[in-house]
Coordinates of C-alpha atoms in Angstrom, one line a residue:
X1 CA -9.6 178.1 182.3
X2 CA -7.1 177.0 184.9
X3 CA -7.8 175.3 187.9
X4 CA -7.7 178.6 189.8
X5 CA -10.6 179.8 187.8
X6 CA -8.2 182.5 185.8
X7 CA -8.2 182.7 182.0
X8 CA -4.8 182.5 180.6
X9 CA -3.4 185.4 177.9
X10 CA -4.3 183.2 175.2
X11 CA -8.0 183.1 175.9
X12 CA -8.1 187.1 176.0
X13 CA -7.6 186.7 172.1
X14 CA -9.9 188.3 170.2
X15 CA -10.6 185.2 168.2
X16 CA -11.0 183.7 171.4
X17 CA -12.9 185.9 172.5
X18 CA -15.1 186.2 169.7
X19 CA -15.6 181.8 169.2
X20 CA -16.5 182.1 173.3
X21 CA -19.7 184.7 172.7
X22 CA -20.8 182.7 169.3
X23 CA -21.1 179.8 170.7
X24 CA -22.7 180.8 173.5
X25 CA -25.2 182.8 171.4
X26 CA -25.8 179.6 169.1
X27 CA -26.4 177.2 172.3
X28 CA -29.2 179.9 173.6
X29 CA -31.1 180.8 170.6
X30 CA -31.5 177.6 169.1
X31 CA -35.3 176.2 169.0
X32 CA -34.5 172.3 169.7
X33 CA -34.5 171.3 166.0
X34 CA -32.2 174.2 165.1
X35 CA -29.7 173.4 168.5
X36 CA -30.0 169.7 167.0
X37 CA -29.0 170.6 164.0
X38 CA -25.8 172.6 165.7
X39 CA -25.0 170.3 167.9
X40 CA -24.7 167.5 165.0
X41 CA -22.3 170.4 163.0
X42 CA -20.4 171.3 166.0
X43 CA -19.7 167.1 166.3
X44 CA -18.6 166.8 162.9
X45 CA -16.1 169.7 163.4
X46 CA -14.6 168.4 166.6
X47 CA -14.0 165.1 164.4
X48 CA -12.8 167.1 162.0
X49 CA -10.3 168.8 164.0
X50 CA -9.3 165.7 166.3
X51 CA -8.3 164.1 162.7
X52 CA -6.5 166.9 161.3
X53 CA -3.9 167.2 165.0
X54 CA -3.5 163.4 164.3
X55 CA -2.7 163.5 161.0
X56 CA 0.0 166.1 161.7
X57 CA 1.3 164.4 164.7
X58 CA 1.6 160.9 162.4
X59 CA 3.4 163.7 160.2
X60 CA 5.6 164.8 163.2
X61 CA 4.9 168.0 163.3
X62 CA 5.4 170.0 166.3
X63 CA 3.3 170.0 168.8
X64 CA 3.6 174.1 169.1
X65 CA 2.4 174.2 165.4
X66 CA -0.1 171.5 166.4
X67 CA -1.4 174.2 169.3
X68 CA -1.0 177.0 167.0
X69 CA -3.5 175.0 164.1
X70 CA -5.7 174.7 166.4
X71 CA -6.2 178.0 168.0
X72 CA -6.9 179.1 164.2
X73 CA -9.0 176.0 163.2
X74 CA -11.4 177.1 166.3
X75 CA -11.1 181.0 164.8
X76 CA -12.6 179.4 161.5
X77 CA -15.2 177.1 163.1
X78 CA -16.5 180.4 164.6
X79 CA -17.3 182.1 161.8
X80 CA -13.5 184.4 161.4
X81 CA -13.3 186.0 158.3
X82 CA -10.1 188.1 159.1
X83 CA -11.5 190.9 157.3
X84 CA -10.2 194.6 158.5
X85 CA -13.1 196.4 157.7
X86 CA -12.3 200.7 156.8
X87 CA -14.2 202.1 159.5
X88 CA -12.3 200.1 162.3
X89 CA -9.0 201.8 161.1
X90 CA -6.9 204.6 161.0
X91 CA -4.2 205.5 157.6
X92 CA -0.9 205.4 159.0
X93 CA 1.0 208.1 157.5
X94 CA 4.0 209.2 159.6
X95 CA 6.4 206.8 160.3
X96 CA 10.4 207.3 160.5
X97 CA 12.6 207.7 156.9
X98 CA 15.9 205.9 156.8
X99 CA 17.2 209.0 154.7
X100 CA 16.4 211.4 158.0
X101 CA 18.1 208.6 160.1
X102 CA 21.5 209.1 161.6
X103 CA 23.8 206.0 163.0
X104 CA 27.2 205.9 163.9
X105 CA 29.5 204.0 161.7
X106 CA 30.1 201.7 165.1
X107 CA 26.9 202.1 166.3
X108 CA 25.6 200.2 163.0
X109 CA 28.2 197.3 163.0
X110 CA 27.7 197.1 166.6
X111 CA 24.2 196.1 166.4
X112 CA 24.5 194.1 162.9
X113 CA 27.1 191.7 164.9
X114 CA 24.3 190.9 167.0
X115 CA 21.8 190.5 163.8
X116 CA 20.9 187.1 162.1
X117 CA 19.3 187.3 158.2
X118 CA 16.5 184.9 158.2
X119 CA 15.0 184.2 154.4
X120 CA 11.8 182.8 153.3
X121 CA 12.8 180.1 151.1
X122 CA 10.1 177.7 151.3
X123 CA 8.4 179.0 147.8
X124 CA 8.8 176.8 144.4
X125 CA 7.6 179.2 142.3
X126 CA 4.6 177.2 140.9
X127 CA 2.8 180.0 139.4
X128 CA 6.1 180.6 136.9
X129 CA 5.9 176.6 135.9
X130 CA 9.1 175.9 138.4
X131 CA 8.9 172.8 140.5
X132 CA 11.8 173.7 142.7
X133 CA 12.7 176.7 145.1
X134 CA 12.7 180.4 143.3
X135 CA 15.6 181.1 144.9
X136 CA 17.5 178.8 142.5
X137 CA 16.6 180.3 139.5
X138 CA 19.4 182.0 137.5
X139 CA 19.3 185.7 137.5
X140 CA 22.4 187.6 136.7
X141 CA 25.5 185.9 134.6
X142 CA 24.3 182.4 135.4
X143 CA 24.2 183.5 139.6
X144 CA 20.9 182.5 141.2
X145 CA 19.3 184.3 143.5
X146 CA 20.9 182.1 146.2
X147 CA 24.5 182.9 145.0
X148 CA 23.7 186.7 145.1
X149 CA 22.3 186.3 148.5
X150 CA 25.7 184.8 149.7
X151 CA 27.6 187.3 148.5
X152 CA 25.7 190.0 149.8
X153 CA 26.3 188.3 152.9
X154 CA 29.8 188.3 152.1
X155 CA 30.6 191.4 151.2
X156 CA 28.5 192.6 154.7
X157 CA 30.9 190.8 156.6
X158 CA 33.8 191.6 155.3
X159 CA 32.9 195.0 155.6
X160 CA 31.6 195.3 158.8
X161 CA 34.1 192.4 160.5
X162 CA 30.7 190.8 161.9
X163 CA 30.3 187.1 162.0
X164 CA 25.9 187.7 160.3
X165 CA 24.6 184.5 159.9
X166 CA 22.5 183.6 157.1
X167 CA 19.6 181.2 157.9
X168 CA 17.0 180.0 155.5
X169 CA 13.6 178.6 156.4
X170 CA 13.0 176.1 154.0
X171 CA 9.7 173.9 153.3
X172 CA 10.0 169.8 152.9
X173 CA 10.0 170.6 148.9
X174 CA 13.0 173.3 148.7
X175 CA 15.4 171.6 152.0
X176 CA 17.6 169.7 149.7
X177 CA 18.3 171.6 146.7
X178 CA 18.9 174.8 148.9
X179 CA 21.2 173.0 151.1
X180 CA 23.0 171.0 148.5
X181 CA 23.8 174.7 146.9
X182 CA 24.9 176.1 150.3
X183 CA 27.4 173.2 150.8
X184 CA 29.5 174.6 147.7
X185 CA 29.5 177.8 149.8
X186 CA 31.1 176.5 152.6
X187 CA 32.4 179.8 154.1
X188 CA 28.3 180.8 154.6
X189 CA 28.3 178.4 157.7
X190 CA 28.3 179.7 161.1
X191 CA 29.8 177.9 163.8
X192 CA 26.9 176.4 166.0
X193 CA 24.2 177.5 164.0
X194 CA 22.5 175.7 161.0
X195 CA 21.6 176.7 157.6
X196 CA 17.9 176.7 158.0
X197 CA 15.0 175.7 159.9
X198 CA 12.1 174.4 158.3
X199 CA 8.9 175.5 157.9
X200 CA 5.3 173.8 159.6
X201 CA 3.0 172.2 157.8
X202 CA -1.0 171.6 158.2
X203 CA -3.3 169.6 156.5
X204 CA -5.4 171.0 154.1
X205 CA -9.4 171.1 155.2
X206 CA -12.3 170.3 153.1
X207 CA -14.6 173.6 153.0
X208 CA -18.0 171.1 153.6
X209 CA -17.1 169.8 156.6
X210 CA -13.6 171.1 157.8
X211 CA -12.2 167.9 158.0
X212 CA -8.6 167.1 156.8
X213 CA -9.0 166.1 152.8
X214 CA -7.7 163.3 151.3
X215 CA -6.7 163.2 147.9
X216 CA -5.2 159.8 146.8
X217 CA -3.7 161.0 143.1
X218 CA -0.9 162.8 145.1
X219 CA -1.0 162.3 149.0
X220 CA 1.5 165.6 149.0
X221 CA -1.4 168.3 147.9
X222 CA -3.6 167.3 151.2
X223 CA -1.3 169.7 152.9
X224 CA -0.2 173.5 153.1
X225 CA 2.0 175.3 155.0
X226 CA 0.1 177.8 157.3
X227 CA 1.5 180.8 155.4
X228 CA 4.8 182.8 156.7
X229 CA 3.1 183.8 159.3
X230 CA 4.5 180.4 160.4
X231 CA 8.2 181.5 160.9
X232 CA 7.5 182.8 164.5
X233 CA 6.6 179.5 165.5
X234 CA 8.7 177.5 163.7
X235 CA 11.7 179.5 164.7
X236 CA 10.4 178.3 168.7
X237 CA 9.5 175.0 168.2
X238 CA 12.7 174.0 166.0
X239 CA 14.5 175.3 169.1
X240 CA 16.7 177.7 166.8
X241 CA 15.0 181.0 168.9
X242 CA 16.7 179.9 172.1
X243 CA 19.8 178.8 169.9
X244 CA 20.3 182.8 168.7
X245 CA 19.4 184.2 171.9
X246 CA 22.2 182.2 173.4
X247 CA 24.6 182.9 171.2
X248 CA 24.4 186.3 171.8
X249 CA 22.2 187.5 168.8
X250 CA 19.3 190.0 169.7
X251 CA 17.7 190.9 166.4
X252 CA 16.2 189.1 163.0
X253 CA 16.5 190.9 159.8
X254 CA 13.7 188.3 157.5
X255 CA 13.0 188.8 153.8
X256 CA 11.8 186.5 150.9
X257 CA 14.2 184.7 149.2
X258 CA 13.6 186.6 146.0
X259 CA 14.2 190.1 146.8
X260 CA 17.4 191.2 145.8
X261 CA 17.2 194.7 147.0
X262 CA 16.6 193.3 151.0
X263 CA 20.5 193.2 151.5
X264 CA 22.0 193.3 155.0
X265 CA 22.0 197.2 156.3
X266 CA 23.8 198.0 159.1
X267 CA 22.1 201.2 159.0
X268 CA 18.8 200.0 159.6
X269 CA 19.9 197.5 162.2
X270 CA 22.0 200.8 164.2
X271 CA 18.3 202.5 163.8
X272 CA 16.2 199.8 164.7
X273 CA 18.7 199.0 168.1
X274 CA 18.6 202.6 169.1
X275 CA 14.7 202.9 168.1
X276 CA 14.5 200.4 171.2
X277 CA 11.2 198.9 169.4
X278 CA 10.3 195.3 169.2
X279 CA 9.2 195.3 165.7
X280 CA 9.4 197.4 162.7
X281 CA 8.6 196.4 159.0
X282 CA 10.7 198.5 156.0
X283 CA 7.8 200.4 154.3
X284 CA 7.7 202.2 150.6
X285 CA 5.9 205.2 149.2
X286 CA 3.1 203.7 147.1
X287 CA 2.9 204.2 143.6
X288 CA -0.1 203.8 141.0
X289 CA 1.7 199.8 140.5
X290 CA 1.8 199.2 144.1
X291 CA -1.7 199.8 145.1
X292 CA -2.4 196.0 145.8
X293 CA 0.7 195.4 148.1
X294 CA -0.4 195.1 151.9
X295 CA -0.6 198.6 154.0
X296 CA -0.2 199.2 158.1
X297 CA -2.6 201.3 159.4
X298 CA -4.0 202.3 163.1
X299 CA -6.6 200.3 164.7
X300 CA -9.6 202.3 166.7
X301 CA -10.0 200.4 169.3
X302 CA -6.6 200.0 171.0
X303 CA -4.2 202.2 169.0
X304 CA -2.1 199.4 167.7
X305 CA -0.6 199.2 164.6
X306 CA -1.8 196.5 162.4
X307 CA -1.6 194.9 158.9
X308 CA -4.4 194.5 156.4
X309 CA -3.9 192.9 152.7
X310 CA -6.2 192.6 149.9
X311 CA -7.9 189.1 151.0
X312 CA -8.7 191.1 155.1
X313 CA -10.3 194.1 152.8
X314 CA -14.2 193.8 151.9
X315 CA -14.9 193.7 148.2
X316 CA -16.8 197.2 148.4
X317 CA -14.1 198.8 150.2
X318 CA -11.4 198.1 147.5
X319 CA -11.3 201.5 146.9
X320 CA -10.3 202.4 149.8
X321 CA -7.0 200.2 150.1
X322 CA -5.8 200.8 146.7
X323 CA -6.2 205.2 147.5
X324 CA -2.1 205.4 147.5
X325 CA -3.0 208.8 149.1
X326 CA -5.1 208.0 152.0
X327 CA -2.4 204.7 152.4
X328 CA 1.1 206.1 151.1
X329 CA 2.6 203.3 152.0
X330 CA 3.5 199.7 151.4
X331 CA 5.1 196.6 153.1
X332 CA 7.7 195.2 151.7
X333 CA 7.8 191.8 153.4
X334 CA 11.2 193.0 154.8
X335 CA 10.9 192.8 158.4
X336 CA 13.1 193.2 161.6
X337 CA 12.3 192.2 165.2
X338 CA 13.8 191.6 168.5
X339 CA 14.4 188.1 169.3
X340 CA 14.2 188.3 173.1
X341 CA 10.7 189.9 173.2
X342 CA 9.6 187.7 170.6
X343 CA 10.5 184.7 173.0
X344 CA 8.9 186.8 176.0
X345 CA 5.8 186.9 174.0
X346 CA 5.4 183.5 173.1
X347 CA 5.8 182.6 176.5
X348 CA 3.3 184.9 177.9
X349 CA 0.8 183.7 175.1
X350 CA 1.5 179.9 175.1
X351 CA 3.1 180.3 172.6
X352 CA 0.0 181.8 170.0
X353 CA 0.7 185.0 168.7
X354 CA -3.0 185.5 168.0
X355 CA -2.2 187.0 164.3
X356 CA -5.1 187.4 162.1
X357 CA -6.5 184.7 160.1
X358 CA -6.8 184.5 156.5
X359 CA -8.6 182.4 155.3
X360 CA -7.8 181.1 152.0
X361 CA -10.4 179.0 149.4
X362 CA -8.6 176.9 147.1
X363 CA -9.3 173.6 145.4
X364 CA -6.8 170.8 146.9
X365 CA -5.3 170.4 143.3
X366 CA -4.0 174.0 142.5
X367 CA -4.0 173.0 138.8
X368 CA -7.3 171.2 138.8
X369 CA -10.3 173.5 139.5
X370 CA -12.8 170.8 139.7
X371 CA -10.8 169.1 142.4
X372 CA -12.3 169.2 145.9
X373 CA -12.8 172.6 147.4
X374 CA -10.6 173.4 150.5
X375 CA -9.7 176.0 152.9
X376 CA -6.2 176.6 153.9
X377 CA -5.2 178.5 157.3
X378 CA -2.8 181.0 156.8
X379 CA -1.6 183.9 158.8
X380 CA 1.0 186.9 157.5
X381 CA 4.2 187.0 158.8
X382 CA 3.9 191.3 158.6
X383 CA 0.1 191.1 160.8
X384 CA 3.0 190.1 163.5
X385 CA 3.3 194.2 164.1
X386 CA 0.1 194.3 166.1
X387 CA 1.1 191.5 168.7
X388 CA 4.0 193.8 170.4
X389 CA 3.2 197.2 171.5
X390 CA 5.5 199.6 170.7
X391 CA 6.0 198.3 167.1
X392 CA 6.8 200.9 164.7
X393 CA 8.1 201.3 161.2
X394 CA 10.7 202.9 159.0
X395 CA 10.4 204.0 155.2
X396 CA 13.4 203.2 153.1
X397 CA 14.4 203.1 149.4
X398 CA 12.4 201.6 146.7
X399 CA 16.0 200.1 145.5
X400 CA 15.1 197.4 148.8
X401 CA 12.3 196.5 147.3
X402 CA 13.2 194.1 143.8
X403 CA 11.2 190.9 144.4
X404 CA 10.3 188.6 141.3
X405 CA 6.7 187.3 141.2
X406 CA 6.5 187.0 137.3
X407 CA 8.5 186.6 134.4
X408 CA 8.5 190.3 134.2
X409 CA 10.0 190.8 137.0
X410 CA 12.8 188.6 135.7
X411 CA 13.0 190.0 132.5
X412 CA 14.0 193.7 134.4
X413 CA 16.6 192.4 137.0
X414 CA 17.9 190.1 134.3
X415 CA 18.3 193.5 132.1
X416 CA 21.1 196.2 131.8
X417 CA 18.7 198.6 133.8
X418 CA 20.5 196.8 136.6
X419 CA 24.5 196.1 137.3
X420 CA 25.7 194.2 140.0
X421 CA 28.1 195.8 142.3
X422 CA 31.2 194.6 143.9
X423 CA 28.2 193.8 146.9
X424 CA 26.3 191.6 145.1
X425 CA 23.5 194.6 145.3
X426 CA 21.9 195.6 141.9
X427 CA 22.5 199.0 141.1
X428 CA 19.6 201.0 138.5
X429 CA 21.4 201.9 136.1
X430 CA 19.0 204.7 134.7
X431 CA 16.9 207.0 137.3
X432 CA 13.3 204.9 136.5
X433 CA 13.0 201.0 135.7
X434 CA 11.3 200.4 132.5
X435 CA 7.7 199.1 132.7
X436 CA 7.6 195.3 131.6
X437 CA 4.3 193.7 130.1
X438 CA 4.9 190.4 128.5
X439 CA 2.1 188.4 126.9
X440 CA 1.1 185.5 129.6
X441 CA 0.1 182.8 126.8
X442 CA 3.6 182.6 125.8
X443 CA 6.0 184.0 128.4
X444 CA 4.6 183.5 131.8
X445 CA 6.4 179.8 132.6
X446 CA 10.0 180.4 132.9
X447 CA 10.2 177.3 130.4
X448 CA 8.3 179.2 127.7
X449 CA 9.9 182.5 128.8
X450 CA 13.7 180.9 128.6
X451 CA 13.0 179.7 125.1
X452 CA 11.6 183.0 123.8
X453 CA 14.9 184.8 124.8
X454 CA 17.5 182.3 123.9
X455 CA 20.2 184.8 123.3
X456 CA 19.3 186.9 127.0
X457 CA 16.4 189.6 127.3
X458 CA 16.7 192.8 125.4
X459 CA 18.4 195.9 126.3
X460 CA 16.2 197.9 128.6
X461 CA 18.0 201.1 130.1
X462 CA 16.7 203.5 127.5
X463 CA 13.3 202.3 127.5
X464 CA 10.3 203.9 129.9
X465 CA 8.0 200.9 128.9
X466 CA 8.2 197.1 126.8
X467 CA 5.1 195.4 126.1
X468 CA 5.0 192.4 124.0
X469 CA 2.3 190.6 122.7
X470 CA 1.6 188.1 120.8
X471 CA 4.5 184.8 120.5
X472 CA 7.8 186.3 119.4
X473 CA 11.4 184.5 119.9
X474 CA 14.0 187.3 120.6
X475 CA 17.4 187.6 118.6
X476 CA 20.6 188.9 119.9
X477 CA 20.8 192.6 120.8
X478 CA 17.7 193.6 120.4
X479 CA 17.0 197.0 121.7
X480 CA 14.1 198.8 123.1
X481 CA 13.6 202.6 123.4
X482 CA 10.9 205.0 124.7
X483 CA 7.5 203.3 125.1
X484 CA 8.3 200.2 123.3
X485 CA 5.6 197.8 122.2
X486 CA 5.4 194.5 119.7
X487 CA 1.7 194.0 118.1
X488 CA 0.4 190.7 118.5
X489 CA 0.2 190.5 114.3
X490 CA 2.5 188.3 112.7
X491 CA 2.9 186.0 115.2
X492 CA 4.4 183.2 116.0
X493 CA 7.8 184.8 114.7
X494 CA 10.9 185.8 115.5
X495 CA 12.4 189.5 116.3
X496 CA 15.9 189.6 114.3
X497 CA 19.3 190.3 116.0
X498 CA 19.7 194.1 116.6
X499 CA 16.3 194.9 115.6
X500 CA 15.1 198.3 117.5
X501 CA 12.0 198.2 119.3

């Protein structure tokens, strides 16, 4: 409350909202032993939460992360679960298609010379056994994804005669590799405007008592970063917003790092300008092997569009989210939004966007399940659709949507059902990527994966499906056709050069 007596926009949050009426339930229905009991849990998390904005101040974090931690540590303490329940929604099924879309040739580069690409690069890729950022991984002829990301940017501006800077928002583990690559692209830099920004961090909170955990073997894993949900206030509190805005850029085109299809498109940017909307993600038509990837749909209560992934879904209404017809579409994690009314809407909200929480159980050693149980606050940089009205949406290709997540993944944009164009965009080569399955005891750390295909991955244009299992080293041109499959039996072994799957 202010002195006046007035709530501020913040405290209209739902969460806030929602901790208000809890507690006030709690305090009144309490017999004395019960309200005792409360009051010594409510102590221990207000120690808990004291400790854990210390500990991140001692870290110098920002004190606008530091405000925005704690808005979603008081969202836990009340009981949020962040779940998006089927009844308090709507499908969203008509939204705009880029291939119905029509822009003016100076209409697009008009409003891409006013766009800046933002890329989630704070990732290491620890569920493929790497220990440095994805985006450095070799993917085509020795180019990581990196180098194919500068050249997309290059070949943009080139085209379009449009200075398009290219910023990264990096975590505290991928800063110095990413920029040590970037300074052998010197041409990338922007005058006035830095290569990245990096990310927020928060400590990680021990699920018995929501206090910050300590973990002595490696000081590192007592924190997280608050998911990339996190770029909105990062992009404020590292003072790069303001930066842009007075520069003269208006929009943000963000993507992860490892999506080669999310290239600049100064079609979309003419669309998105005209559209006048503050925010729209780049949507896809769902498929059977798409029905985990997050969906927008229409909330009841206030009409605005919203995000929901597999953790805000209850477990018996799974069935529901993964209907590709009742929710034909998916987000692509490629979003664009206008940087002006996202400043404007900080400011108005003290600088909380109020996205959802998700609230994510883990132990504080990822590789050691007995380690001590934690919780880790996250929010989803795509939920950001349901904090501006007016927010909309566009479907495009499926060719904007290549990300690698698994060793499969790399195995088909490392294959010749891709080329590489004079863009630096992959090209399908046939009309339907082959289907990829490759045994995860033997290929799924890109350590095991490299030294099963020591002479490059097979050839993969003529074949609708590859599935490997068992341990098999790959020869040289090696070929696989139709619905192609190695047997597990007589492994460990090796496939012989120009053997024909």
């Amino acid at each position: 409350m202010s002195k006046r007596g007035k709530r501020s926009p913040v405290d209209n949050l739902p969460e806030r909202r929602a901790c208000r009426a809890l507690l006030k339930r709690t305090e009144s229905n309490k017999v004395p032993q019960e309200r005792s009991a409360w009051v010594r849990l409510r102590v221990m998390s207000e120690n808990g939460l004291t400790a854990a904005q210390h500990k991140m101040r001692d870290a110098g974090v920002a004190e606008q992360a530091i405000t925005v931690f704690t808005h979603y540590y008081r969202s836990l303490e009340a009981g949020a679960t962040g779940l998006i329940p089927e009844e308090t929604i709507e499908p969203l099924t008509q939204i705009d298609s880029l291939a119905d879309v029509e822009v003016s040739e100076e209409a697009a580069r008009e409003a891409l010379s006013r766009t800046v690409l933002i890329r989630l690069n704070g990732g290491l890729g620890t569920s493929m056994g790497l220990d440095r950022a994805k985006s450095l991984l070799p993917v085509r002829d020795g180019k990581t994804f990196l180098d194919l990301l500068v050249d997309q940017v290059a070949a943009a501006r080139r085209r379009y005669d449009v200075s398009l800077p290219l910023i990264l928002m990096n975590s505290f583990r991928t800063r110095e590799d990413s920029l040590e690559v970037l300074a052998g692209r010197p041409e990338i830099q922007v005058d006035g405007l830095p290569l990245d920004f990096l990310q927020n961090r928060e400590p990680k909170l021990r699920a018995d008592d929501l206090t910050p955990v300590e973990w002595a073997a490696d000081p590192e894993l007592e924190w997280c970063p608050p998911g990339h949900g996190d770029i909105y206030t990062a992009l404020l509190a590292s003072g790069l917003l303001d930066t842009l805005l007075d520069k003269g850029y208006r929009y943000a085109m963000t993507a992860n790092s490892d999506n080669l299809g999310a290239a600049p498109s100064a079609r979309i940017a003419g669309w998105f300008a005209a559209s006048g909307a503050p925010y729209a993600p780049e949507m896809c038509r769902r498929t059977p092997a798409d029905v985990k990837g997050g969906h927008l749909a229409v909330r009841k209560s206030d009409g605005r569009i919203i995000l929901r992934d597999t953790a805000q879904t209850p477990e018996d209404q799974m069935h529901y989210f993964t209907d590709q017809f009742r929710h034909p579409f998916f987000h692509t994690n490629n979003l664009w939004f206008d940087l002006k009314v996202l400043r404007d809407t900080l400011a108005d909200r003290g600088g909380i966007l109020g996205l959802p929480l998700i609230r994510n159980s883990k132990t504080v050693d990822p590789a050691d399940s007995s380690s001590t149980p934690v919780i880790q606050l996250e929010t989803a940089m795509g939920a950001a659709v349901e904090a501006f009205e007016g927010a909309t949406a566009i479907e495009v290709p499926r060719s904007r949507f290549l990300p690698v997540k698994t060793t499969n993944d790399l195995l088909l944009v490392r294959s010749d059902v891709y080329e590489v164009d004079d863009d630096g965009l992959l090209q399908m080569v046939p009309d339907q990527a082959c289907t990829v399955s490759l045994d995860p005891r033997f290929y799924k750390k890109i350590q095991d994966f490299e030294a099963r295909f020591p002479n490059g991955v097979p050839s993969i244009k003529d074949a609708q499906s590859l599935t490997v299992e068992g341990d098999w080293t790959f020869g040289a041109d090696v070929v696989a056709t139709g619905e192609a499959h190695v047997e597990a039996e007589g492994s460990p072994g090796r496939i012989a050069d120009g053997t024909r799957i």
